[in-house]
């Protein structure tokens, strides 16, 4: 079992007491944090000693909502209102194969490791491929196989979708890093009968999370009103799908009764401010959700919508949006935003017993962050520096389950050059198809 | 005269036609762009040849509103509603000297060069010091000496403030990089009599810009209503200060008549989305301002408010805020945001004849941007990559007036290590004073 002793580090534990250590050490044995403390490190001659030279050591970020393989759609047809129906869905149907999902996810894995994300919640197609790529990269993932009533790239009908779910569970149920998950696409695109089946599936798989887009768009609000004379949350409540294994992504269009209903049933949430902002969808009421006791993690959404997969790009928007809603500087202080990005994100994914903070017995998922850049100086408050000024370039090293995925800013577990080259190759095909769509010559 | 030939570059000219060159070259003679074109570079044996190897070459960013020396207050007392009156103003009065302004501005210059900002509009105290630091760093600046009715760190009364303005003009009137400017703090903090004197000053200095915070806060709206039964814009209109040399910063609280009045009088604007968002102040109606023909540049505000001095951190918020206001993905497409950050920012500062785009005859203020990072791939649209995914770490080199300020990510014109060390030293004094304020033992 490998043993690593990090010393001379500034440590942000993100434990319940919010303990910060000015100069301390942290001992990793195998995949687990064994001990940590302040001052001089204990002599452990058998451990690999890493002098952190004053760098910050903190828990890895939890990306609570993503569509990793959509790196391949990053920046495609930005600012065009009907991009989803005009380009994205046709491209997905024609081009998204197991191979393409592997390529897009590999690029996403490299970007995530550079961005300090150690755990990701994903929803997409060919999800066993996503699980395999993440496992190979050494990342921790909650990988959600999408099921939807519309024709999806990996299932022609709903039964085929359920078979994909069963395969995913069979492959990853006992995996140390990858947790299989079921991802009904959204209320309007799956329908209530399918959600009832989701509830039966959950009864058979009580430990596995369900992920769903929830209360995200005007389209969905209209669907709920016209078909069920209700809000999206109350439209689906009768199916029983609102339970403690549900992670709702976005959760923008909710009223007081919806919030109470979600809280009573232990539902968790993932907010995606850049994606929501860029689409002009609105601002999620994060303060109200948290005040009701709902754990709210921070997600990037897919790079088609949110462009990047690092949480730094999301942290300031999370804070700004809450302050704009309230008309005050007070809501969501930097300290709370860092909590949401780490330990609260872990709660949103149901993984709080294993990750999210640096405490003995927890998994060694951590970052070494170089705080020396001019743009971070001076540092009166580490949380404020992380939320409002740091970028992925400040991360020096990323560890998951005791394994270094990046050291000295070199990614060690993903062939980054190949991932970039593969993505560019696929993008050429996408670009050519877009031109055919514009010319009306697409098949 | 030095001659530099950049070749094998992807070039974003930001000229009126929006010309982009897939693979091209650009010739700099002295401080000026002499020629540019596509394909193979012309043989110029006397020129230093720089192989850009596919990197992007684009105009430098224009930071249209900043308080550079406030790097020293970065992250101080974040999220505290009365931070300005409780900490910042007392700290400024007690500690802000010419020496401290030089130190804070040097740190800001290093950060700006790394962030690709080649021109800055500054408003602060001891502004001749700011001009000297920028000139030494090789940055282009519009440096605005603040005058205000409240006791300021560098003038005990208004007459002393006007003497500072005269000294600034005398020192920099003929400077190739630094343009002196007058900066009445804000309508509520200078008053109408002073603004009338600003108008007389402008008549004597027709080429020099005036900068002022305008329609920024609820406090200011209340002041205008209670004292002048008007909006802030209409309250100050009778003084004649609304003229083509005025750059208004923030411009949030304006109605249709205000926008028309600003447009008719040729006033320019600087929007500061992160600062406004973080303070919960509201969203500036950037689309309406631009639709009325008002040039809107993008500012960072001071690092006390906006935390960083690179425009990348502002670009996505500019776009998101406009989309959120409109409830649509369409407003402020990425291409327009890059325009605002470059050529439109130059117009906002009255410098459009000299900078803002890469065209023969214009000043050679440009960036070399490395677009190879995994998080930028694939690139369907350079503008989208710049607005939604790029960070300062992607900038490889920065040139102003034909002089490299940074090459291969090494800042050459500012002693960065000294700037960081000086800032940390000053921050120790600020921190000690804050503790005295909290204990009630401050003098």
CSV table of C-alpha atoms in Angstrom, one decimal, chain B:
chain,number,residue,atom,x,y,z
B,1,UNK,CA,13.4,51.6,-35.4
B,2,UNK,CA,12.7,48.0,-34.5
B,3,UNK,CA,10.8,45.8,-36.9
B,4,UNK,CA,8.9,42.6,-36.0
B,5,UNK,CA,7.3,40.2,-38.4
B,6,UNK,CA,4.7,37.9,-36.8
B,7,UNK,CA,3.9,35.0,-39.1
B,8,UNK,CA,1.9,31.7,-39.2
B,9,UNK,CA,-0.7,33.3,-37.0
B,10,UNK,CA,-4.4,33.1,-36.9
B,11,UNK,CA,-5.4,36.7,-36.9
B,12,UNK,CA,-8.5,38.3,-35.5
B,13,UNK,CA,-8.4,41.9,-36.8
B,14,UNK,CA,-11.5,43.3,-35.2
B,15,UNK,CA,-11.7,45.8,-38.1
B,16,UNK,CA,-15.0,47.1,-39.3
B,17,UNK,CA,-15.5,44.1,-41.6
B,18,UNK,CA,-14.7,41.7,-38.9
B,19,UNK,CA,-11.9,40.2,-41.0
B,20,UNK,CA,-10.4,36.9,-39.7
B,21,UNK,CA,-7.3,35.4,-41.3
B,22,UNK,CA,-6.8,31.7,-41.0
B,23,UNK,CA,-3.1,31.8,-41.5
B,24,UNK,CA,-1.4,35.1,-41.9
B,25,UNK,CA,1.3,37.6,-41.0
B,26,UNK,CA,1.6,41.1,-39.4
B,27,UNK,CA,4.4,43.6,-39.7
B,28,UNK,CA,5.2,46.0,-36.9
B,29,UNK,CA,7.5,48.9,-37.5
B,30,UNK,CA,8.4,50.9,-34.4
B,31,UNK,CA,5.2,51.4,-32.5
B,32,UNK,CA,2.9,50.9,-35.5
B,33,UNK,CA,1.3,48.1,-37.5
B,34,UNK,CA,2.6,48.6,-41.0
B,35,UNK,CA,0.9,45.8,-42.9
B,36,UNK,CA,-0.8,42.5,-42.5
B,37,UNK,CA,-2.1,39.8,-44.8
B,38,UNK,CA,-2.9,36.1,-45.3
B,39,UNK,CA,-0.7,33.3,-46.4
B,40,UNK,CA,3.1,33.3,-46.6
B,41,UNK,CA,4.8,36.3,-45.0
B,42,UNK,CA,6.8,38.7,-47.3
B,43,UNK,CA,10.6,38.4,-47.0
B,44,UNK,CA,11.8,41.1,-44.6
B,45,UNK,CA,15.3,40.2,-43.7
B,46,UNK,CA,15.8,43.2,-41.4
B,47,UNK,CA,12.8,42.2,-39.2
B,48,UNK,CA,12.8,40.0,-36.1
B,49,UNK,CA,10.7,37.1,-37.3
B,50,UNK,CA,8.3,35.5,-34.8
B,51,UNK,CA,6.8,32.2,-35.7
B,52,UNK,CA,3.4,32.2,-34.1
B,53,UNK,CA,2.9,28.4,-34.9
B,54,UNK,CA,-0.9,28.8,-35.3
B,55,UNK,CA,-1.4,30.9,-32.2
B,56,UNK,CA,-4.1,33.6,-32.3
B,57,UNK,CA,-3.0,37.2,-32.8
B,58,UNK,CA,-5.6,39.8,-31.8
B,59,UNK,CA,-5.9,43.3,-30.5
B,60,UNK,CA,-5.1,43.8,-26.8
B,61,UNK,CA,-8.0,44.1,-24.4
B,62,UNK,CA,-9.1,47.5,-23.2
B,63,UNK,CA,-10.0,47.7,-19.6
B,64,UNK,CA,-12.5,50.6,-19.6
B,65,UNK,CA,-12.8,51.1,-15.9
B,66,UNK,CA,-10.5,50.3,-13.0
B,67,UNK,CA,-8.9,51.4,-9.8
B,68,UNK,CA,-5.6,49.7,-10.2
B,69,UNK,CA,-4.0,50.4,-6.9
B,70,UNK,CA,-6.9,48.8,-5.2
B,71,UNK,CA,-5.2,45.4,-5.8
B,72,UNK,CA,-4.1,46.0,-2.2
B,73,UNK,CA,-7.8,45.6,-1.1
B,74,UNK,CA,-8.5,42.5,-3.1
B,75,UNK,CA,-10.7,40.1,-1.2
B,76,UNK,CA,-10.7,42.2,1.9
B,77,UNK,CA,-13.9,41.9,4.0
B,78,UNK,CA,-15.8,40.2,1.1
B,79,UNK,CA,-19.6,39.8,1.6
B,80,UNK,CA,-19.8,42.4,4.3
B,81,UNK,CA,-22.4,45.0,3.4
B,82,UNK,CA,-20.8,48.0,5.1
B,83,UNK,CA,-17.2,47.1,4.1
B,84,UNK,CA,-16.8,50.4,2.3
B,85,UNK,CA,-17.5,52.6,5.3
B,86,UNK,CA,-16.3,50.2,8.0
B,87,UNK,CA,-12.9,49.3,6.5
B,88,UNK,CA,-12.0,50.6,3.0
B,89,UNK,CA,-12.5,54.4,3.5
B,90,UNK,CA,-10.7,54.4,6.9
B,91,UNK,CA,-7.9,52.3,5.4
B,92,UNK,CA,-7.6,54.6,2.4
B,93,UNK,CA,-7.4,57.7,4.6
B,94,UNK,CA,-4.8,56.3,6.9
B,95,UNK,CA,-2.6,54.3,4.5
B,96,UNK,CA,-2.9,55.4,0.9
B,97,UNK,CA,0.2,57.4,0.1
B,98,UNK,CA,2.0,58.0,-3.2
B,99,UNK,CA,4.2,55.0,-2.3
B,100,UNK,CA,1.3,52.7,-1.6
B,101,UNK,CA,-0.4,53.7,-4.9
B,102,UNK,CA,2.9,52.9,-6.8
B,103,UNK,CA,3.0,49.5,-5.2
B,104,UNK,CA,-0.6,48.6,-5.8
B,105,UNK,CA,-0.4,49.9,-9.4
B,106,UNK,CA,2.8,47.9,-10.1
B,107,UNK,CA,1.0,44.7,-9.0
B,108,UNK,CA,-1.9,45.7,-11.2
B,109,UNK,CA,0.3,46.3,-14.2
B,110,UNK,CA,1.8,42.8,-13.9
B,111,UNK,CA,-1.6,41.2,-13.6
B,112,UNK,CA,-2.9,43.3,-16.6
B,113,UNK,CA,0.0,42.3,-18.8
B,114,UNK,CA,-0.6,38.6,-18.0
B,115,UNK,CA,-4.3,39.1,-18.6
B,116,UNK,CA,-3.8,40.6,-22.1
B,117,UNK,CA,-5.0,44.1,-21.1
B,118,UNK,CA,-3.0,46.6,-23.1
B,119,UNK,CA,-5.0,49.8,-22.3
B,120,UNK,CA,-6.5,50.7,-19.0
B,121,UNK,CA,-8.8,53.5,-17.8
B,122,UNK,CA,-7.9,54.3,-14.2
B,123,UNK,CA,-9.5,56.5,-11.6
B,124,UNK,CA,-7.8,56.9,-8.3
B,125,UNK,CA,-5.6,59.1,-6.1
B,126,UNK,CA,-2.0,60.2,-6.6
B,127,UNK,CA,-2.7,59.6,-10.3
B,128,UNK,CA,0.7,61.0,-11.5
B,129,UNK,CA,2.2,57.9,-9.8
B,130,UNK,CA,-0.2,55.7,-11.7
B,131,UNK,CA,0.8,57.3,-14.9
B,132,UNK,CA,4.5,56.8,-14.1
B,133,UNK,CA,4.1,53.1,-13.2
B,134,UNK,CA,2.1,52.4,-16.4
B,135,UNK,CA,4.5,54.3,-18.6
B,136,UNK,CA,7.4,52.3,-17.0
B,137,UNK,CA,5.5,49.0,-17.5
B,138,UNK,CA,4.9,50.0,-21.2
B,139,UNK,CA,1.1,49.9,-20.7
B,140,UNK,CA,-1.3,52.4,-22.3
B,141,UNK,CA,-3.5,54.3,-19.9
B,142,UNK,CA,-6.1,56.9,-19.4
B,143,UNK,CA,-5.3,58.0,-15.9
B,144,UNK,CA,-8.0,59.9,-14.1
B,145,UNK,CA,-7.2,62.0,-11.0
B,146,UNK,CA,-10.2,61.7,-8.6
B,147,UNK,CA,-11.7,64.8,-7.2
B,148,UNK,CA,-14.4,64.4,-4.5
B,149,UNK,CA,-16.1,66.5,-1.9
B,150,UNK,CA,-15.2,63.9,0.8
B,151,UNK,CA,-11.8,64.0,2.4
B,152,UNK,CA,-9.6,62.1,0.0
B,153,UNK,CA,-6.2,60.5,0.6
B,154,UNK,CA,-4.4,63.0,-1.7
B,155,UNK,CA,-6.4,66.2,-1.3
B,156,UNK,CA,-7.8,67.7,1.9
B,157,UNK,CA,-10.0,70.1,0.0
B,158,UNK,CA,-11.3,70.5,-3.6
B,159,UNK,CA,-8.7,73.2,-4.5
B,160,UNK,CA,-5.9,70.8,-3.6
B,161,UNK,CA,-7.6,68.2,-5.8
B,162,UNK,CA,-7.7,70.6,-8.8
B,163,UNK,CA,-3.9,71.2,-8.2
B,164,UNK,CA,-3.3,67.5,-8.5
B,165,UNK,CA,-5.3,67.5,-11.8
B,166,UNK,CA,-3.1,70.4,-13.1
B,167,UNK,CA,0.1,68.5,-12.2
B,168,UNK,CA,-1.1,65.4,-13.9
B,169,UNK,CA,-2.0,67.2,-17.1
B,170,UNK,CA,1.3,69.1,-17.1
B,171,UNK,CA,3.3,65.8,-16.8
B,172,UNK,CA,1.5,63.7,-19.3
B,173,UNK,CA,-0.2,66.0,-21.9
B,174,UNK,CA,2.3,65.0,-24.6
B,175,UNK,CA,3.0,61.4,-23.4
B,176,UNK,CA,2.7,58.7,-26.1
B,177,UNK,CA,1.1,56.1,-23.8
B,178,UNK,CA,-0.5,58.0,-20.9
B,179,UNK,CA,-3.5,60.3,-21.4
B,180,UNK,CA,-4.3,62.4,-18.4
B,181,UNK,CA,-7.9,62.5,-17.4
B,182,UNK,CA,-10.2,64.2,-14.8
B,183,UNK,CA,-12.3,61.9,-12.6
B,184,UNK,CA,-15.0,63.5,-10.6
B,185,UNK,CA,-15.9,60.7,-8.2
B,186,UNK,CA,-19.7,60.5,-8.7
B,187,UNK,CA,-22.6,62.9,-8.9
B,188,UNK,CA,-23.6,62.5,-5.3
B,189,UNK,CA,-20.0,62.9,-4.0
B,190,UNK,CA,-18.9,65.9,-6.1
B,191,UNK,CA,-22.1,67.9,-6.4
B,192,UNK,CA,-23.3,70.1,-9.3
B,193,UNK,CA,-21.1,73.1,-8.7
B,194,UNK,CA,-18.0,71.0,-9.1
B,195,UNK,CA,-19.4,69.4,-12.2
B,196,UNK,CA,-19.9,72.9,-13.7
B,197,UNK,CA,-16.2,73.5,-13.1
B,198,UNK,CA,-15.5,70.2,-14.8
B,199,UNK,CA,-17.3,71.5,-17.8
B,200,UNK,CA,-15.1,74.6,-17.8
B,201,UNK,CA,-12.0,72.4,-17.5
B,202,UNK,CA,-13.2,70.4,-20.5
B,203,UNK,CA,-13.5,73.5,-22.6
B,204,UNK,CA,-9.8,74.3,-21.8
B,205,UNK,CA,-8.8,70.6,-22.4
B,206,UNK,CA,-11.0,69.5,-25.3
B,207,UNK,CA,-8.8,66.4,-26.1
B,208,UNK,CA,-8.9,65.0,-22.5
B,209,UNK,CA,-11.4,62.5,-21.2
B,210,UNK,CA,-13.5,62.9,-18.1
B,211,UNK,CA,-14.4,59.7,-16.1
B,212,UNK,CA,-17.1,59.4,-13.5
B,213,UNK,CA,-19.1,56.7,-11.8
B,214,UNK,CA,-22.7,57.3,-13.1
B,215,UNK,CA,-26.0,55.7,-12.2
B,216,UNK,CA,-24.3,53.1,-10.2
B,217,UNK,CA,-26.0,52.7,-6.8
B,218,UNK,CA,-29.3,53.0,-5.0
B,219,UNK,CA,-27.7,55.6,-2.8
B,220,UNK,CA,-27.1,57.7,-5.9
B,221,UNK,CA,-30.6,57.2,-7.2
B,222,UNK,CA,-31.9,58.4,-3.8
B,223,UNK,CA,-29.6,61.4,-3.8
B,224,UNK,CA,-30.8,62.5,-7.3
B,225,UNK,CA,-34.5,62.0,-6.4
B,226,UNK,CA,-34.3,63.8,-3.0
B,227,UNK,CA,-32.1,66.7,-4.1
B,228,UNK,CA,-33.1,67.2,-7.7
B,229,UNK,CA,-36.4,65.2,-8.2
B,230,UNK,CA,-34.7,63.4,-11.1
B,231,UNK,CA,-32.7,60.4,-12.2
B,232,UNK,CA,-28.9,60.6,-11.7
B,233,UNK,CA,-28.4,61.3,-15.4
B,234,UNK,CA,-31.1,64.1,-15.5
B,235,UNK,CA,-29.9,65.5,-12.2
B,236,UNK,CA,-26.5,66.3,-13.7
B,237,UNK,CA,-27.6,67.2,-17.3
B,238,UNK,CA,-28.1,70.9,-16.5
B,239,UNK,CA,-24.4,71.3,-15.7
B,240,UNK,CA,-23.4,70.4,-19.2
B,241,UNK,CA,-21.2,67.6,-18.1
B,242,UNK,CA,-22.9,65.1,-20.5
B,243,UNK,CA,-20.6,65.6,-23.4
B,244,UNK,CA,-18.6,63.5,-25.8
B,245,UNK,CA,-15.5,63.4,-23.5
B,246,UNK,CA,-17.4,61.8,-20.7
B,247,UNK,CA,-17.0,58.1,-19.9
B,248,UNK,CA,-19.6,57.0,-17.4
B,249,UNK,CA,-18.8,53.9,-15.4
B,250,UNK,CA,-21.5,51.4,-14.5
B,251,UNK,CA,-24.6,53.1,-15.9
B,252,UNK,CA,-27.1,50.7,-14.3
B,253,UNK,CA,-30.0,52.9,-13.1
B,254,UNK,CA,-31.1,54.6,-16.3
B,255,UNK,CA,-34.5,54.9,-18.0
B,256,UNK,CA,-35.3,55.3,-21.7
B,257,UNK,CA,-35.0,59.1,-21.5
B,258,UNK,CA,-31.7,58.8,-19.8
B,259,UNK,CA,-30.4,56.5,-22.5
B,260,UNK,CA,-31.5,59.0,-25.2
B,261,UNK,CA,-29.9,61.9,-23.4
B,262,UNK,CA,-26.6,60.1,-23.0
B,263,UNK,CA,-26.7,59.0,-26.7
B,264,UNK,CA,-27.6,62.5,-28.0
B,265,UNK,CA,-24.7,64.0,-26.1
B,266,UNK,CA,-22.1,61.4,-27.2
B,267,UNK,CA,-21.4,60.1,-23.7
B,268,UNK,CA,-19.6,56.7,-23.6
B,269,UNK,CA,-20.0,53.9,-21.0
B,270,UNK,CA,-18.1,51.2,-19.2
B,271,UNK,CA,-19.9,48.2,-17.9
B,272,UNK,CA,-18.5,46.2,-14.9
B,273,UNK,CA,-20.5,43.1,-14.6
B,274,UNK,CA,-18.6,41.2,-12.0
B,275,UNK,CA,-18.3,44.2,-9.7
B,276,UNK,CA,-22.0,45.0,-10.1
B,277,UNK,CA,-23.0,41.3,-9.7
B,278,UNK,CA,-20.9,40.8,-6.6
B,279,UNK,CA,-22.3,43.9,-4.9
B,280,UNK,CA,-25.9,42.9,-5.9
B,281,UNK,CA,-26.3,46.3,-7.5
B,282,UNK,CA,-28.1,45.1,-10.6
B,283,UNK,CA,-27.5,44.5,-14.3
B,284,UNK,CA,-26.6,47.4,-16.6
B,285,UNK,CA,-28.9,47.5,-19.7
B,286,UNK,CA,-26.0,47.1,-22.1
B,287,UNK,CA,-28.1,46.1,-25.1
B,288,UNK,CA,-30.3,49.2,-24.8
B,289,UNK,CA,-27.2,51.4,-24.4
B,290,UNK,CA,-25.6,49.9,-27.5
B,291,UNK,CA,-28.8,50.0,-29.5
B,292,UNK,CA,-28.9,53.7,-28.8
B,293,UNK,CA,-25.4,54.1,-30.3
B,294,UNK,CA,-23.5,54.5,-27.1
B,295,UNK,CA,-20.1,52.7,-27.2
B,296,UNK,CA,-19.9,50.4,-24.2
B,297,UNK,CA,-16.5,49.2,-23.1
B,298,UNK,CA,-15.9,46.5,-20.5
B,299,UNK,CA,-14.3,47.3,-17.2
B,300,UNK,CA,-13.0,45.3,-14.2
B,301,UNK,CA,-13.6,48.0,-11.6
B,302,UNK,CA,-11.1,47.9,-8.8
B,303,UNK,CA,-10.0,44.5,-7.4
B,304,UNK,CA,-11.7,45.4,-4.2
B,305,UNK,CA,-15.0,45.1,-6.1
B,306,UNK,CA,-14.2,42.9,-9.1
B,307,UNK,CA,-11.2,41.0,-7.7
B,308,UNK,CA,-9.3,40.6,-10.9
B,309,UNK,CA,-8.0,42.9,-13.7
B,310,UNK,CA,-8.3,40.6,-16.7
B,311,UNK,CA,-11.2,40.9,-19.1
B,312,UNK,CA,-11.7,37.2,-19.5
B,313,UNK,CA,-13.4,37.1,-16.1
B,314,UNK,CA,-15.8,39.8,-17.4
B,315,UNK,CA,-16.6,38.5,-20.9
B,316,UNK,CA,-19.0,35.6,-20.0
B,317,UNK,CA,-20.8,37.8,-17.4
B,318,UNK,CA,-21.3,40.6,-20.0
B,319,UNK,CA,-23.0,38.1,-22.3
B,320,UNK,CA,-24.9,36.1,-19.6
B,321,UNK,CA,-26.3,39.3,-18.0
B,322,UNK,CA,-27.7,40.5,-21.3
B,323,UNK,CA,-29.2,37.1,-22.0
B,324,UNK,CA,-30.7,36.9,-18.5
B,325,UNK,CA,-32.3,40.4,-18.9
B,326,UNK,CA,-33.8,39.4,-22.2
B,327,UNK,CA,-34.6,35.8,-21.3
B,328,UNK,CA,-33.0,34.6,-24.6
B,329,UNK,CA,-29.8,33.1,-25.9
B,330,UNK,CA,-29.6,35.7,-28.7
B,331,UNK,CA,-28.4,39.0,-27.1
B,332,UNK,CA,-24.8,40.0,-27.1
B,333,UNK,CA,-23.3,37.1,-29.1
B,334,UNK,CA,-19.7,36.3,-28.5
B,335,UNK,CA,-18.5,38.3,-31.5
B,336,UNK,CA,-20.1,41.5,-30.0
B,337,UNK,CA,-18.5,40.8,-26.6
B,338,UNK,CA,-15.0,40.6,-28.1
B,339,UNK,CA,-15.8,43.9,-30.0
B,340,UNK,CA,-16.7,45.5,-26.7
B,341,UNK,CA,-13.5,44.3,-25.1
B,342,UNK,CA,-11.3,45.7,-27.9
B,343,UNK,CA,-12.4,48.2,-30.5
B,344,UNK,CA,-15.6,49.4,-28.8
B,345,UNK,CA,-13.6,49.8,-25.6
B,346,UNK,CA,-11.2,52.0,-27.6
B,347,UNK,CA,-14.1,54.1,-28.7
B,348,UNK,CA,-15.4,54.4,-25.2
B,349,UNK,CA,-12.0,55.9,-24.3
B,350,UNK,CA,-11.8,58.1,-27.4
B,351,UNK,CA,-8.8,56.2,-28.6
B,352,UNK,CA,-10.4,54.4,-31.6
B,353,UNK,CA,-8.2,56.2,-34.1
B,354,UNK,CA,-5.1,54.6,-32.6
B,355,UNK,CA,-6.0,51.3,-31.0
B,356,UNK,CA,-8.7,48.6,-30.7
B,357,UNK,CA,-8.1,46.7,-34.0
B,358,UNK,CA,-5.3,45.3,-36.1
B,359,UNK,CA,-5.1,47.6,-39.1
B,360,UNK,CA,-2.2,49.3,-40.9
B,361,UNK,CA,-1.4,52.6,-39.3
B,362,UNK,CA,-2.8,51.7,-35.9
B,363,UNK,CA,-0.6,51.2,-32.8
B,364,UNK,CA,0.8,47.8,-32.4
B,365,UNK,CA,-1.1,46.8,-29.2
B,366,UNK,CA,-1.6,43.1,-29.6
B,367,UNK,CA,-1.8,39.6,-28.0
B,368,UNK,CA,-0.5,36.3,-28.9
B,369,UNK,CA,-2.9,33.7,-27.5
B,370,UNK,CA,-2.2,30.0,-27.3
B,371,UNK,CA,-5.4,28.2,-28.2
B,372,UNK,CA,-4.1,24.7,-27.7
B,373,UNK,CA,-5.4,24.0,-24.1
B,374,UNK,CA,-7.7,21.0,-23.8
B,375,UNK,CA,-10.4,23.1,-22.2
B,376,UNK,CA,-10.7,25.2,-25.5
B,377,UNK,CA,-11.1,22.2,-27.8
B,378,UNK,CA,-12.6,21.8,-30.3
B,379,UNK,CA,-12.8,25.4,-31.6
B,380,UNK,CA,-15.8,26.0,-33.9
B,381,UNK,CA,-15.7,29.7,-33.2
B,382,UNK,CA,-12.8,31.7,-31.9
B,383,UNK,CA,-15.0,34.4,-30.4
B,384,UNK,CA,-16.9,31.8,-28.3
B,385,UNK,CA,-13.6,30.2,-27.2
B,386,UNK,CA,-12.4,33.6,-26.0
B,387,UNK,CA,-15.6,34.7,-24.3
B,388,UNK,CA,-16.6,31.4,-22.6
B,389,UNK,CA,-13.5,29.3,-22.1
B,390,UNK,CA,-10.2,31.1,-22.3
B,391,UNK,CA,-8.3,32.4,-19.3
B,392,UNK,CA,-5.2,34.6,-18.8
B,393,UNK,CA,-3.1,31.5,-18.7
B,394,UNK,CA,-3.7,31.1,-22.5
B,395,UNK,CA,-2.0,34.4,-23.3
B,396,UNK,CA,1.5,33.7,-24.4
B,397,UNK,CA,2.7,37.3,-25.2
B,398,UNK,CA,1.5,40.9,-24.9
B,399,UNK,CA,2.8,43.8,-27.0
B,400,UNK,CA,2.0,47.5,-26.6
B,401,UNK,CA,3.2,50.1,-29.1
B,402,UNK,CA,5.5,47.6,-30.7
B,403,UNK,CA,7.2,46.6,-27.4
B,404,UNK,CA,6.9,43.2,-25.9
B,405,UNK,CA,5.7,43.5,-22.3
B,406,UNK,CA,5.5,39.7,-21.9
B,407,UNK,CA,7.0,36.9,-24.0
B,408,UNK,CA,6.6,33.1,-23.4
B,409,UNK,CA,4.5,34.0,-20.3
B,410,UNK,CA,7.3,35.9,-18.7
B,411,UNK,CA,6.5,39.6,-17.8
B,412,UNK,CA,9.5,41.7,-18.9
B,413,UNK,CA,8.6,45.2,-17.8
B,414,UNK,CA,7.5,44.8,-14.2
B,415,UNK,CA,9.4,43.2,-11.4
B,416,UNK,CA,6.6,40.8,-10.5
B,417,UNK,CA,8.3,39.2,-7.5
B,418,UNK,CA,8.9,42.6,-5.9
B,419,UNK,CA,5.3,43.8,-6.7
B,420,UNK,CA,3.9,40.7,-5.0
B,421,UNK,CA,6.3,41.0,-2.0
B,422,UNK,CA,5.4,44.8,-1.6
B,423,UNK,CA,1.7,44.1,-1.8
B,424,UNK,CA,1.9,41.4,0.9
B,425,UNK,CA,3.9,43.7,3.2
B,426,UNK,CA,1.2,46.4,2.8
B,427,UNK,CA,-1.5,43.9,3.3
B,428,UNK,CA,-0.1,43.0,6.8
B,429,UNK,CA,-0.5,46.6,7.8
B,430,UNK,CA,-4.1,46.7,6.4
B,431,UNK,CA,-4.9,43.5,8.2
B,432,UNK,CA,-3.6,44.8,11.6
B,433,UNK,CA,-5.6,48.0,11.2
B,434,UNK,CA,-8.8,45.9,10.4
B,435,UNK,CA,-8.3,44.0,13.7
B,436,UNK,CA,-7.9,47.4,15.5
B,437,UNK,CA,-11.2,48.6,13.8
B,438,UNK,CA,-12.9,45.4,14.9
B,439,UNK,CA,-11.6,45.9,18.5
B,440,UNK,CA,-12.5,49.6,18.5
B,441,UNK,CA,-8.9,50.6,19.1
B,442,UNK,CA,-8.1,52.2,15.7
B,443,UNK,CA,-7.1,55.9,15.9
